[in-house]
Amino acid sequence: MVGALLPWSMIGGMTNRLALATSPYLQQHRDNPVDWQEWGETAFREARDRDVPVLLSVGYAACHWCHVMAHDSFEDEDIATLMNKNFVNVKVDREERPDIDAVYMQATTALTGHGGWPMTCLLTPDGSPFFAGTFFPRAQFQSLLISATRAWDEQRDEVLAAGQRIVTALADLTPTAPPAASGAGVPGIAELDAAATRLAAAYDEKNGGFGAAPKFPPSMVLESLLRRYERTGDTDALRMVEGTCEAMARGGMYDQLAGGFARYSVDASWVVPHFEKMLYDNALLLRVYLHWWRLTGSPLAERIARETADFLIRDLGTVDGGFASALDADTDGVEGLTYAWTPAQLAQVLDPADAERAADLLNVTATGTFEEGASTLQLRADATDALWWESVRGRLLAARAQRPQPTRDDKVVTAWNGLAIAALAEAGMLLESRYLLAARQAGELMLRTHLVDGRLRRTSRDGVAGEAAGVAEDYGDLAEGLLMLHQATAEPRWLEAAGNLLGVALRHFADGDGGFFDTADDAEQLVQRPKDPSDNAAPSGQSALASALLTYSALTGSLSHRTAAERALQVVSWLGTSQPRFLGWALAAAEGLVAGPVQLAIVGERGSGTARAVAGSGTSTELTAAATGPLTALAWRQRPPGAVVVTGEPDAPRVPLLQFRPLVAGSAAAYVCYGMVCDAPTTSVSALATALARRP
């Protein structure tokens, strides 16, 4: 365990043991007067030896309210004295240890009715929670510390009993197999129709998105609706996607100057964001906008896809080829300091006429749309003069670059990099080959650094893997990314690596009923083994694995992997029909399940759009990409839901989709297979287009 490996470091006269932590979030607390240490047996042994409870504080580096609580309470000497005297204090980065976060967030939600970060839990020395909450103002936190200490000293039996009751209750809440009475089975058209009906009822016709404020980007639901539109031609599904995507892209949640989406909007109209930018949001949304453009040719969709891809590479790319986790919500402790503008600030950068015109275009008002008279930038309509707008945008961005900038959490998370690899690899095939290069570099980092003795590590930083074991989403999302790399490059190593990851997941994460636990059977044992099939801000481990298993099956013809995917997707039949907003990724996979498998093999066209780094003596890289052939270009642009595409030479070694598929009369040919039944090969682009237009 990490905590057991770290030496104690004296900081500011107090014993704060976070000095050598790899997590940027933990590093933010290294100078607190609180005697923090990392999660591990060392902490719980100390709690037993001192006969005190454990105070567990969970957050993440980009979290605004985590910063507020740190400043108000954890930097306060009086509060620190209470904490150090009466508790063993443990800091956890939820992104580094999602298993710990999942267990105690479930307790927090069960006890309080809501969750969020920072999360504060009080635990017995065996890890059982007896109190849980989220953000506490200083006075309330101080009262909590005093009351909890008194209860521990004077009502110990009741406290211990409460902890045991909570642990028992959490076990009862853990999802198992579908209820027997539900009749759940492999999802089909009826279940997908029912989910779409539910989504339509929750759709916000005025503002786009689903439900009320706060509004989170529903990227996985949008992906499922796009696949539904592809499969059925359901124009209502496309309308919900277009309404939501346009509202998000034109609102304050999208960075109109530099690209990239904030984590969520605090209002229903997408005007004021919670300003942190997360890797997983932008990777998922890149794919959504890419697919919206692929289906409709929307210029807005293409622009947002390109800008989001550029944001990922420019602002989140790391020197070792991966992608950092997030940009902070705050700048110098102030939300929005980097991003918000007043009319006077526009006038400092632009001449009077341009400033007035820009204020009108970007909805920068005298009263402000944000705080203290400042406004978030919105682009409710494209500028009529594109050259003028690019000039203004460039000048504003250059001026913004001179402001203080948010800090970056440069921790590289396996799952989120898997999502970025998949999105950028596809963008490389549809837009520009340089995006594929970035995806390849990240894939190489994952296999070089995050894969240790055949098992994944959750994170790395500065090219060094962390100690935390990978969880189910890491295996599923990285496999998804590697499988997309295989499709884009026809290189066997990506397919083989993905197959190995899925094999580990099937052996160590399966629950025996078709689902998956979040942690491996040989991982650290917590008070509960976490398991949640629902998608939250990112795909759940179960949804991620189901999607990757389905893709792997289509690429290899493995029926056992398809069967495993079908069993995992039974959750759509018993939960997705009633709560589709929380199973978007599973619904998207189920759309592919119903529509396919659809396999597209193209032989004889050299150009798959492959981009590779050419080794040299310097630090520069060179892109080499042969021109994509017409059959390949059409296949990527018009591929049906969940379809797989591979282009290469006939009988390419270790590429199953290209085996036994020769040229036709010496010419490049496309092979299209629906449901393991193949059409006659074609050399004609128009014939391929007709084949791809077929709907099940």
XYZ file of C-alpha atoms in Angstrom:
696
model
C 0.000 0.000 0.000
C 1.190 3.481 -0.811
C 0.874 4.794 2.722
C 3.114 2.065 4.081
C 5.891 2.922 1.627
C 6.240 6.656 2.251
C 8.717 8.044 4.761
C 7.494 10.634 7.214
C 8.440 14.184 6.295
C 8.449 17.082 8.680
C 6.752 20.097 7.102
C 6.164 23.367 8.890
C 6.818 21.783 12.286
C 4.019 19.224 11.820
C 4.220 15.606 10.707
C 2.548 15.843 7.318
C 3.270 12.684 5.326
C 2.263 13.807 1.857
C 5.656 15.203 0.828
C 6.401 12.328 -1.541
C 2.859 11.654 -2.751
C 2.565 11.349 -6.520
C -0.953 12.793 -6.692
C -1.089 16.545 -7.437
C -4.171 16.745 -5.203
C -2.300 15.293 -2.247
C 0.625 17.574 -3.019
C -1.743 20.550 -2.667
C -2.105 19.568 1.010
C 1.544 18.848 1.809
C 1.965 22.169 3.636
C -1.211 21.966 5.715
C -0.664 21.894 9.491
C -2.853 18.772 9.468
C -0.990 15.505 9.999
C -2.171 14.027 6.698
C -1.098 10.665 5.392
C -2.062 8.481 2.456
C -4.531 5.618 2.581
C -2.903 2.405 3.699
C -2.368 -0.081 6.500
C 0.011 2.358 8.208
C -2.855 4.766 8.837
C -5.272 2.151 10.170
C -2.597 0.548 12.354
C -1.907 3.953 13.855
C -5.631 4.434 14.504
C -5.747 1.107 16.347
C -2.611 1.904 18.334
C -3.850 5.379 19.308
C -7.457 4.181 19.739
C -8.867 7.031 17.641
C -11.080 7.175 14.541
C -9.865 7.840 11.016
C -10.880 11.087 9.333
C -11.032 10.396 5.615
C -11.045 13.386 3.248
C -11.568 12.661 -0.458
C -11.331 15.168 -3.307
C -9.458 15.965 -6.487
C -7.068 18.617 -7.717
C -9.464 20.599 -9.923
C -12.273 20.768 -7.332
C -13.315 24.316 -6.348
C -14.997 23.439 -3.032
C -12.078 21.202 -2.091
C -9.903 24.313 -2.304
C -12.379 26.305 -0.232
C -12.486 23.721 2.560
C -8.718 23.414 2.499
C -8.296 27.171 2.924
C -11.011 27.556 5.574
C -10.275 24.478 7.672
C -7.180 22.481 6.761
C -4.914 25.541 6.764
C -6.270 26.665 10.144
C -4.002 25.896 13.107
C -6.866 25.453 15.589
C -8.734 23.046 13.335
C -5.524 21.156 12.622
C -4.850 20.786 16.336
C -8.260 19.170 16.858
C -7.733 16.860 13.901
C -4.216 15.813 14.862
C -5.076 15.160 18.493
C -8.255 13.176 17.980
C -8.013 11.496 14.554
C -5.715 9.792 12.109
C -6.140 11.997 9.045
C -6.113 10.392 5.603
C -6.189 12.182 2.240
C -7.367 10.363 -0.900
C -7.386 11.543 -4.502
C -10.639 10.119 -5.859
C -9.172 9.949 -9.358
C -6.228 7.887 -8.163
C -8.308 5.588 -5.928
C -11.813 5.412 -7.404
C -12.447 2.212 -5.453
C -12.097 3.978 -2.099
C -14.134 6.884 -3.375
C -16.910 4.566 -4.604
C -17.284 2.738 -1.301
C -17.450 5.808 0.900
C -19.423 7.892 -1.590
C -22.107 5.226 -1.473
C -22.133 5.581 2.319
C -22.285 9.361 2.034
C -25.172 9.251 -0.401
C -27.062 6.697 1.686
C -26.661 8.748 4.875
C -27.219 12.249 3.491
C -29.210 11.777 0.293
C -26.541 13.421 -1.867
C -22.873 13.124 -2.709
C -20.026 15.245 -4.009
C -16.576 16.498 -3.212
C -14.933 17.238 -0.917
C -16.191 14.162 0.886
C -15.598 13.810 4.620
C -16.061 10.468 6.376
C -15.301 9.290 9.892
C -14.237 5.655 10.108
C -13.583 3.149 12.824
C -10.049 1.688 12.815
C -11.356 -1.234 10.725
C -12.582 1.154 8.018
C -16.314 1.106 8.818
C -17.925 4.539 8.253
C -20.000 5.895 11.129
C -20.414 9.432 9.761
C -20.282 10.875 6.256
C -20.813 14.252 4.615
C -19.467 16.543 1.919
C -18.410 20.188 2.269
C -18.413 21.730 5.756
C -17.885 25.426 6.514
C -15.235 25.996 9.141
C -17.599 26.436 12.109
C -19.627 23.336 11.235
C -16.485 21.309 10.675
C -15.119 22.343 14.050
C -18.385 21.345 15.733
C -18.276 18.001 13.927
C -14.759 17.304 15.191
C -15.718 18.109 18.771
C -18.969 16.118 18.680
C -17.366 13.101 17.024
C -14.538 13.057 19.559
C -17.028 13.169 22.428
C -19.108 10.378 20.904
C -16.014 8.226 20.365
C -14.928 8.700 23.962
C -18.314 8.448 25.665
C -20.528 6.363 23.348
C -18.064 3.967 21.772
C -20.403 0.989 21.587
C -23.049 2.996 19.762
C -20.486 4.376 17.312
C -19.090 0.927 16.507
C -22.575 -0.504 16.122
C -23.514 2.322 13.758
C -20.467 1.559 11.624
C -21.424 -2.103 11.381
C -25.013 -1.247 10.462
C -23.809 1.040 7.682
C -21.467 -1.620 6.277
C -24.305 -4.145 6.303
C -26.622 -1.676 4.595
C -24.019 -0.955 1.907
C -23.753 -4.663 1.142
C -27.521 -4.772 0.643
C -27.303 -1.828 -1.783
C -24.688 -3.465 -4.025
C -26.261 -4.393 -7.382
C -26.266 -8.093 -8.167
C -27.939 -9.929 -11.007
C -31.162 -8.550 -12.549
C -34.216 -9.189 -10.394
C -35.709 -12.562 -11.307
C -39.136 -11.007 -11.764
C -37.842 -8.512 -14.307
C -37.476 -11.076 -17.071
C -34.312 -9.223 -18.112
C -32.356 -10.673 -20.945
C -30.177 -9.465 -23.777
C -31.526 -6.030 -24.780
C -33.322 -5.761 -28.083
C -35.271 -3.223 -30.080
C -38.133 -3.048 -27.568
C -35.793 -2.115 -24.723
C -33.988 0.506 -26.805
C -37.318 1.995 -27.853
C -38.407 2.210 -24.213
C -35.158 3.949 -23.244
C -35.565 6.463 -26.079
C -39.114 7.250 -24.944
C -37.861 7.936 -21.408
C -35.099 10.167 -22.696
C -37.523 12.166 -24.825
C -39.695 12.775 -21.745
C -36.695 14.153 -19.815
C -35.364 16.303 -22.656
C -35.227 20.061 -22.058
C -36.883 21.423 -25.192
C -35.933 25.010 -24.371
C -32.266 24.671 -23.418
C -31.173 21.253 -24.598
C -29.861 18.556 -22.315
C -31.818 16.561 -19.785
C -33.346 17.583 -16.492
C -32.759 20.823 -14.613
C -29.730 22.642 -13.237
C -26.963 21.814 -12.723
C -26.523 20.543 -16.271
C -23.791 18.019 -16.976
C -22.812 17.241 -20.570
C -24.774 14.052 -21.380
C -22.093 12.781 -23.739
C -22.820 9.058 -23.422
C -26.571 9.528 -23.823
C -25.930 11.657 -26.918
C -23.723 8.906 -28.326
C -26.514 6.378 -27.833
C -29.015 8.702 -29.533
C -26.700 9.220 -32.506
C -26.407 5.470 -32.891
C -30.172 5.166 -32.638
C -30.570 7.716 -35.417
C -28.088 5.789 -37.559
C -29.912 2.531 -36.939
C -33.524 3.676 -37.252
C -33.601 7.125 -38.819
C -35.351 8.419 -35.687
C -35.328 12.184 -36.259
C -36.362 12.877 -32.652
C -33.143 11.255 -31.492
C -31.118 13.471 -33.836
C -33.103 16.548 -32.760
C -32.195 15.959 -29.094
C -28.538 15.555 -30.027
C -28.432 18.660 -32.194
C -30.317 20.815 -29.694
C -28.025 19.779 -26.851
C -24.773 19.908 -28.792
C -25.483 23.355 -30.219
C -26.542 24.756 -26.836
C -23.403 23.439 -25.129
C -21.097 24.606 -27.910
C -22.530 28.122 -27.991
C -22.827 28.603 -24.241
C -20.398 29.568 -21.525
C -19.559 25.963 -20.740
C -17.500 25.830 -23.912
C -14.280 27.844 -24.078
C -15.027 30.080 -27.068
C -11.403 31.218 -27.338
C -9.295 28.111 -26.784
C -11.712 25.207 -27.166
C -12.563 22.540 -24.628
C -15.551 22.031 -22.360
C -15.886 22.763 -18.655
C -17.175 20.037 -16.364
C -20.764 21.263 -16.091
C -23.058 24.279 -16.109
C -24.448 25.561 -12.829
C -27.579 26.796 -14.650
C -30.023 25.128 -17.017
C -29.017 27.328 -19.988
C -25.316 26.369 -20.202
C -24.249 29.960 -19.384
C -22.090 29.694 -16.241
C -19.760 26.718 -15.984
C -18.020 25.055 -13.118
C -14.728 25.949 -14.716
C -12.565 22.863 -14.391
C -11.887 21.067 -17.664
C -11.725 17.290 -17.344
C -10.009 14.932 -19.769
C -12.847 12.417 -19.758
C -15.512 15.017 -20.620
C -13.555 16.373 -23.544
C -12.616 12.948 -24.879
C -16.237 11.787 -24.797
C -17.558 15.039 -26.266
C -14.962 15.012 -29.033
C -16.397 11.712 -30.163
C -19.982 13.005 -29.980
C -19.259 16.095 -32.096
C -17.193 14.034 -34.498
C -20.100 11.646 -34.991
C -22.622 14.464 -35.296
C -20.485 15.941 -38.079
C -20.000 12.514 -39.683
C -23.756 12.004 -39.884
C -24.912 15.480 -40.873
C -21.956 17.488 -42.145
C -22.698 20.240 -39.599
C -19.986 22.943 -39.824
C -20.477 23.701 -36.122
C -19.918 20.059 -35.219
C -16.730 19.898 -37.278
C -15.376 23.105 -35.755
C -16.028 21.964 -32.193
C -14.516 18.547 -32.891
C -11.329 20.100 -34.278
C -11.048 22.652 -31.464
C -11.652 20.029 -28.795
C -9.052 17.704 -30.273
C -6.591 20.602 -30.422
C -7.375 21.464 -26.796
C -6.624 17.900 -25.688
C -3.255 17.862 -27.410
C -2.195 21.436 -26.640
C -3.428 21.916 -23.075
C -3.634 18.390 -21.649
C -0.834 16.639 -23.529
C 2.119 15.557 -21.365
C 5.774 15.331 -22.351
C 5.688 11.531 -22.132
C 2.855 11.279 -24.653
C -0.159 10.919 -22.367
C -2.942 13.274 -21.367
C -3.244 15.077 -18.047
C -6.376 14.698 -15.942
C -7.702 18.242 -15.670
C -7.305 21.982 -15.544
C -8.295 23.490 -12.206
C -11.618 25.220 -11.557
C -9.830 28.076 -9.807
C -7.087 30.488 -10.692
C -5.321 31.905 -7.633
C -8.279 30.749 -5.575
C -10.862 32.548 -7.738
C -13.325 30.742 -10.009
C -13.360 32.035 -13.559
C -10.523 34.521 -13.110
C -8.827 33.346 -16.293
C -11.959 33.056 -18.412
C -14.489 35.812 -17.553
C -14.558 39.257 -19.182
C -16.064 42.692 -18.645
C -16.731 45.238 -21.416
C -13.858 47.315 -20.047
C -11.480 44.371 -20.325
C -12.492 43.829 -23.935
C -11.812 47.509 -24.599
C -8.301 47.151 -23.162
C -7.485 44.604 -25.883
C -9.572 45.730 -28.859
C -10.247 49.084 -30.481
C -13.623 50.642 -29.511
C -15.560 49.406 -32.550
C -14.223 45.859 -32.276
C -14.770 45.816 -28.509
C -18.418 46.836 -28.871
C -18.985 44.330 -31.637
C -17.253 41.542 -29.703
C -19.254 42.301 -26.541
C -22.473 41.948 -28.511
C -21.351 38.748 -30.231
C -20.088 37.132 -27.002
C -22.875 38.419 -24.725
C -20.512 40.380 -22.485
C -22.868 42.796 -20.715
C -22.531 45.756 -18.378
C -24.207 43.838 -15.551
C -22.437 40.567 -16.328
C -23.634 36.996 -16.677
C -21.253 35.603 -14.042
C -19.946 37.338 -10.907
C -18.908 40.894 -10.010
C -20.008 42.284 -13.363
C -17.989 39.807 -15.426
C -19.425 37.582 -18.134
C -18.668 34.163 -19.461
C -18.169 34.165 -23.221
C -21.046 32.802 -25.296
C -21.158 32.573 -29.064
C -24.881 32.344 -29.697
C -24.399 32.719 -33.453
C -21.351 32.463 -35.677
C -19.792 35.768 -36.668
C -20.861 36.926 -40.102
C -17.259 37.936 -40.853
C -15.114 34.883 -40.160
C -11.800 36.668 -40.741
C -12.759 39.440 -38.328
C -13.742 36.901 -35.690
C -10.504 34.956 -36.038
C -8.549 38.186 -35.588
C -10.551 39.170 -32.501
C -10.381 35.681 -31.080
C -6.624 35.589 -31.511
C -6.129 38.946 -29.802
C -8.385 38.015 -26.871
C -6.686 34.672 -26.460
C -3.248 36.302 -26.463
C -4.412 38.775 -23.815
C -5.934 35.976 -21.758
C -2.654 34.111 -21.859
C -1.098 37.001 -19.907
C -3.550 36.452 -17.037
C -2.845 34.001 -14.222
C -3.649 30.488 -15.458
C -5.347 27.562 -13.718
C -3.052 24.826 -12.505
C -3.003 21.482 -14.253
C -3.426 18.081 -12.651
C -0.818 16.276 -14.717
C -1.642 12.848 -13.343
C -2.214 10.463 -16.277
C -5.262 8.243 -15.645
C -5.451 5.004 -17.614
C -9.211 4.960 -18.269
C -9.433 8.578 -19.345
C -6.428 8.202 -21.629
C -8.180 5.207 -23.168
C -11.164 7.417 -23.967
C -8.866 10.081 -25.437
C -7.018 7.497 -27.542
C -10.287 6.239 -29.030
C -11.552 9.733 -29.815
C -8.305 11.023 -31.295
C -7.674 7.889 -33.340
C -11.094 8.287 -34.949
C -10.513 12.023 -35.426
C -7.264 11.089 -37.129
C -9.143 8.983 -39.647
C -11.903 11.520 -40.239
C -10.135 14.890 -39.889
C -6.332 15.038 -39.677
C -3.665 12.370 -39.314
C -1.847 14.347 -36.591
C -4.650 13.399 -34.198
C -3.877 9.748 -34.870
C -0.231 10.373 -34.038
C -1.242 11.750 -30.641
C -3.451 8.695 -30.046
C -0.584 6.337 -30.929
C 1.818 8.081 -28.586
C -0.645 7.784 -25.723
C -1.249 4.124 -26.531
C 2.475 3.475 -26.450
C 2.735 5.172 -23.042
C -0.064 2.999 -21.687
C 1.621 -0.225 -22.783
C 5.092 0.942 -21.819
C 4.349 2.433 -18.401
C 0.850 1.592 -17.178
C 0.989 -2.115 -17.972
C 3.154 -3.783 -15.316
C 3.526 -7.565 -15.299
C 0.389 -7.929 -17.364
C -1.776 -5.804 -15.041
C -2.739 -2.170 -15.303
C -1.797 0.583 -12.914
C -4.366 3.307 -12.439
C -2.107 6.324 -12.942
C 1.309 7.590 -13.844
C 3.047 10.914 -13.469
C 6.163 12.107 -15.266
C 6.425 8.710 -16.927
C 6.452 6.752 -13.654
C 3.576 4.416 -12.830
C 1.775 4.821 -9.526
C 1.129 2.002 -7.092
C -2.683 1.961 -7.309
C -4.062 -0.997 -9.230
C -6.200 -0.474 -12.292
C -9.962 -0.823 -11.881
C -12.561 -2.173 -14.309
C -12.987 1.100 -16.189
C -9.235 1.206 -16.823
C -9.331 -2.170 -18.537
C -12.492 -1.400 -20.499
C -11.659 2.125 -21.632
C -8.056 1.365 -22.524
C -9.142 -1.719 -24.468
C -11.632 0.530 -26.309
C -8.850 2.946 -27.234
C -6.452 0.215 -28.351
C -9.138 -1.400 -30.499
C -9.735 1.927 -32.245
C -5.987 2.218 -32.833
C -6.021 -1.237 -34.392
C -8.829 -0.193 -36.725
C -7.019 3.013 -37.697
C -3.611 1.417 -38.271
C -4.215 -2.319 -38.903
C -1.331 -2.953 -36.500
C -1.775 -6.299 -34.691
C -0.150 -5.203 -31.437
C -3.069 -2.993 -30.451
C -5.591 -5.794 -30.993
C -3.468 -8.286 -29.101
C -2.912 -5.922 -26.169
C -6.644 -5.208 -25.972
C -7.389 -8.928 -26.003
C -4.996 -9.488 -23.117
C -6.624 -6.710 -21.087
C -10.079 -8.133 -21.679
C -8.828 -11.575 -20.660
C -7.614 -10.150 -17.338
C -10.963 -8.442 -16.831
C -12.920 -11.637 -17.492
C -10.751 -13.591 -15.070
C -10.462 -11.096 -12.233
C -13.421 -8.679 -12.372
C -16.407 -10.823 -13.435
C -19.124 -11.261 -10.803
C -20.369 -14.644 -12.022
C -23.748 -13.236 -13.081
C -22.646 -11.453 -16.237
C -21.636 -8.190 -14.595
C -18.328 -6.883 -13.320
C -17.016 -5.632 -10.007
C -15.108 -2.361 -10.067
C -12.049 -3.965 -8.450
C -10.198 -7.201 -9.112
C -10.627 -10.285 -6.970
C -7.020 -9.950 -5.796
C -7.130 -6.184 -5.142
C -6.979 -4.567 -1.723
C -10.022 -5.588 0.318
C -12.114 -2.665 1.512
C -15.158 -2.864 3.776
C -17.121 -3.520 0.580
C -16.120 -4.599 -2.919
C -17.432 -1.735 -5.068
C -19.733 -2.480 -7.962
C -21.826 0.049 -9.860
C -23.063 -0.711 -13.383
C -24.477 2.776 -13.958
C -22.635 5.374 -16.009
C -21.847 8.611 -14.226
C -19.530 11.313 -15.558
C -17.657 8.613 -17.474
C -18.546 5.056 -18.497
C -18.846 2.566 -15.660
C -16.426 -0.318 -15.626
C -19.193 -2.686 -16.679
C -20.339 -0.511 -19.593
C -16.761 0.094 -20.719
C -15.959 -3.609 -20.689
C -19.204 -4.509 -22.474
C -18.448 -2.046 -25.259
C -14.853 -3.226 -25.662
C -15.865 -6.909 -25.560
C -18.383 -6.279 -28.328
C -15.820 -4.472 -30.495
C -13.196 -7.157 -29.911
C -15.701 -9.820 -30.917
C -16.471 -7.995 -34.158
C -12.783 -7.616 -34.982
C -11.861 -11.228 -34.239
C -15.051 -13.235 -34.670
C -14.845 -14.424 -31.051
C -18.324 -15.553 -30.019
C -17.259 -15.968 -26.377
C -16.454 -12.271 -26.147
C -19.791 -11.380 -27.741
C -21.586 -13.604 -25.256
C -19.772 -11.872 -22.380
C -20.836 -8.494 -23.788
C -24.444 -9.630 -24.135
C -24.523 -10.791 -20.519
C -23.044 -7.516 -19.280
C -25.567 -5.540 -21.314
C -28.528 -7.246 -19.680
C -28.404 -4.282 -17.308
C -30.001 -2.257 -20.130
C -33.058 -4.500 -19.983
C -33.670 -4.056 -16.261
C -32.259 -0.590 -15.574
C -31.713 1.209 -18.867
C -35.392 1.251 -19.733
C -36.250 3.087 -16.501
C -33.079 5.131 -15.926
C -31.556 5.645 -19.380
C -29.774 8.867 -18.425
C -27.494 6.803 -16.210
C -26.704 4.068 -18.712
C -25.766 6.055 -21.803
C -22.615 4.089 -22.640
C -24.384 0.765 -22.133
C -27.217 1.969 -24.375
C -24.717 2.979 -27.054
C -23.153 -0.480 -26.875
C -26.610 -2.075 -27.023
C -27.357 -0.103 -30.200
C -24.256 -1.673 -31.706
C -25.341 -5.067 -30.411
C -28.740 -4.811 -32.123
C -27.285 -3.396 -35.337
C -24.461 -5.856 -35.728
C -21.908 -7.053 -35.664
C -21.054 -5.049 -38.758
C -17.579 -5.712 -40.127
C -15.899 -3.679 -42.862
C -12.673 -5.081 -44.261
C -10.914 -3.162 -47.038
C -7.941 -4.670 -48.807
C -5.575 -3.162 -51.295
C -5.782 0.506 -50.293
C -2.436 1.426 -48.781
C -3.701 4.505 -46.988
C -5.417 3.764 -43.713
C -4.402 7.223 -42.571
C -1.684 5.742 -40.390
C 0.507 8.318 -38.689
C 3.738 7.365 -37.007
C 6.584 9.091 -35.238
C 9.870 8.703 -37.061
C 12.788 8.140 -34.730
C 15.540 10.700 -34.931
C 18.246 12.352 -32.951
C 16.160 15.362 -31.988
C 12.865 15.874 -30.234
C 10.850 16.609 -33.375
C 8.452 14.093 -34.874
C 7.448 13.615 -38.460
C 4.058 12.554 -39.736
C 4.005 10.011 -42.521
C 0.530 9.170 -43.730
C -0.388 7.724 -47.089
C -3.508 9.137 -48.671
C -6.647 7.372 -47.515
C -8.322 5.499 -50.335
C -11.924 6.166 -51.386
C -13.334 2.912 -49.998
C -11.682 3.476 -46.629
C -12.776 7.099 -46.469
C -16.382 6.142 -47.189
C -16.315 3.294 -44.663
C -15.158 5.552 -41.845
C -17.591 8.300 -42.783
C -20.672 6.081 -43.150
C -20.036 3.102 -40.929
C -23.167 1.844 -39.119
C -23.557 1.820 -35.311
C -20.809 -0.145 -33.606
C -19.265 -1.196 -36.916
C -15.577 -2.040 -37.093
C -13.351 -1.003 -40.013
C -9.873 -2.249 -40.879
C -7.889 -1.413 -44.019
C -4.747 -3.264 -45.034
C -3.176 -5.797 -47.331
C -4.888 -9.113 -48.073
C -4.093 -11.759 -45.470
C -2.165 -9.274 -43.309
C -0.530 -11.341 -40.546
C -2.321 -11.324 -37.145
C -5.181 -9.144 -38.451
C -8.235 -11.449 -38.329
C -10.582 -9.149 -40.265
C -8.267 -9.198 -43.294
C -7.770 -12.946 -43.429
C -9.003 -14.814 -46.528
C -10.029 -11.584 -48.241
C -8.197 -11.175 -51.552
C -8.152 -8.385 -54.089
C -10.930 -8.494 -56.664
C -9.618 -8.654 -60.213
C -6.427 -7.086 -58.938
C -8.234 -4.064 -57.474
C -8.878 -2.825 -53.942
C -12.066 -4.285 -52.516
C -14.439 -3.785 -49.587
C -15.977 -6.690 -47.695
C -19.138 -5.906 -45.704
C -20.571 -8.373 -43.210
C -23.774 -7.970 -41.194
C -24.401 -10.418 -38.365
C -21.601 -12.740 -39.480
C -23.136 -12.942 -42.979
C -21.051 -11.318 -45.696
C -22.038 -9.594 -48.929
C -20.095 -10.185 -52.113
C -16.982 -7.970 -52.140
C -17.155 -4.747 -54.099
C -14.673 -2.435 -55.732
C -17.303 0.255 -56.237
C -17.695 3.222 -53.929
C -21.361 3.582 -54.823
C -22.048 -0.093 -54.145
C -20.316 0.212 -50.775
C -22.448 3.260 -49.944
C -25.590 1.266 -50.709
C -24.407 -1.584 -48.482
C -23.645 0.784 -45.611
C -27.067 2.440 -45.866
C -28.779 -0.818 -44.934
C -30.572 -0.816 -41.558
C -31.324 -3.937 -39.518
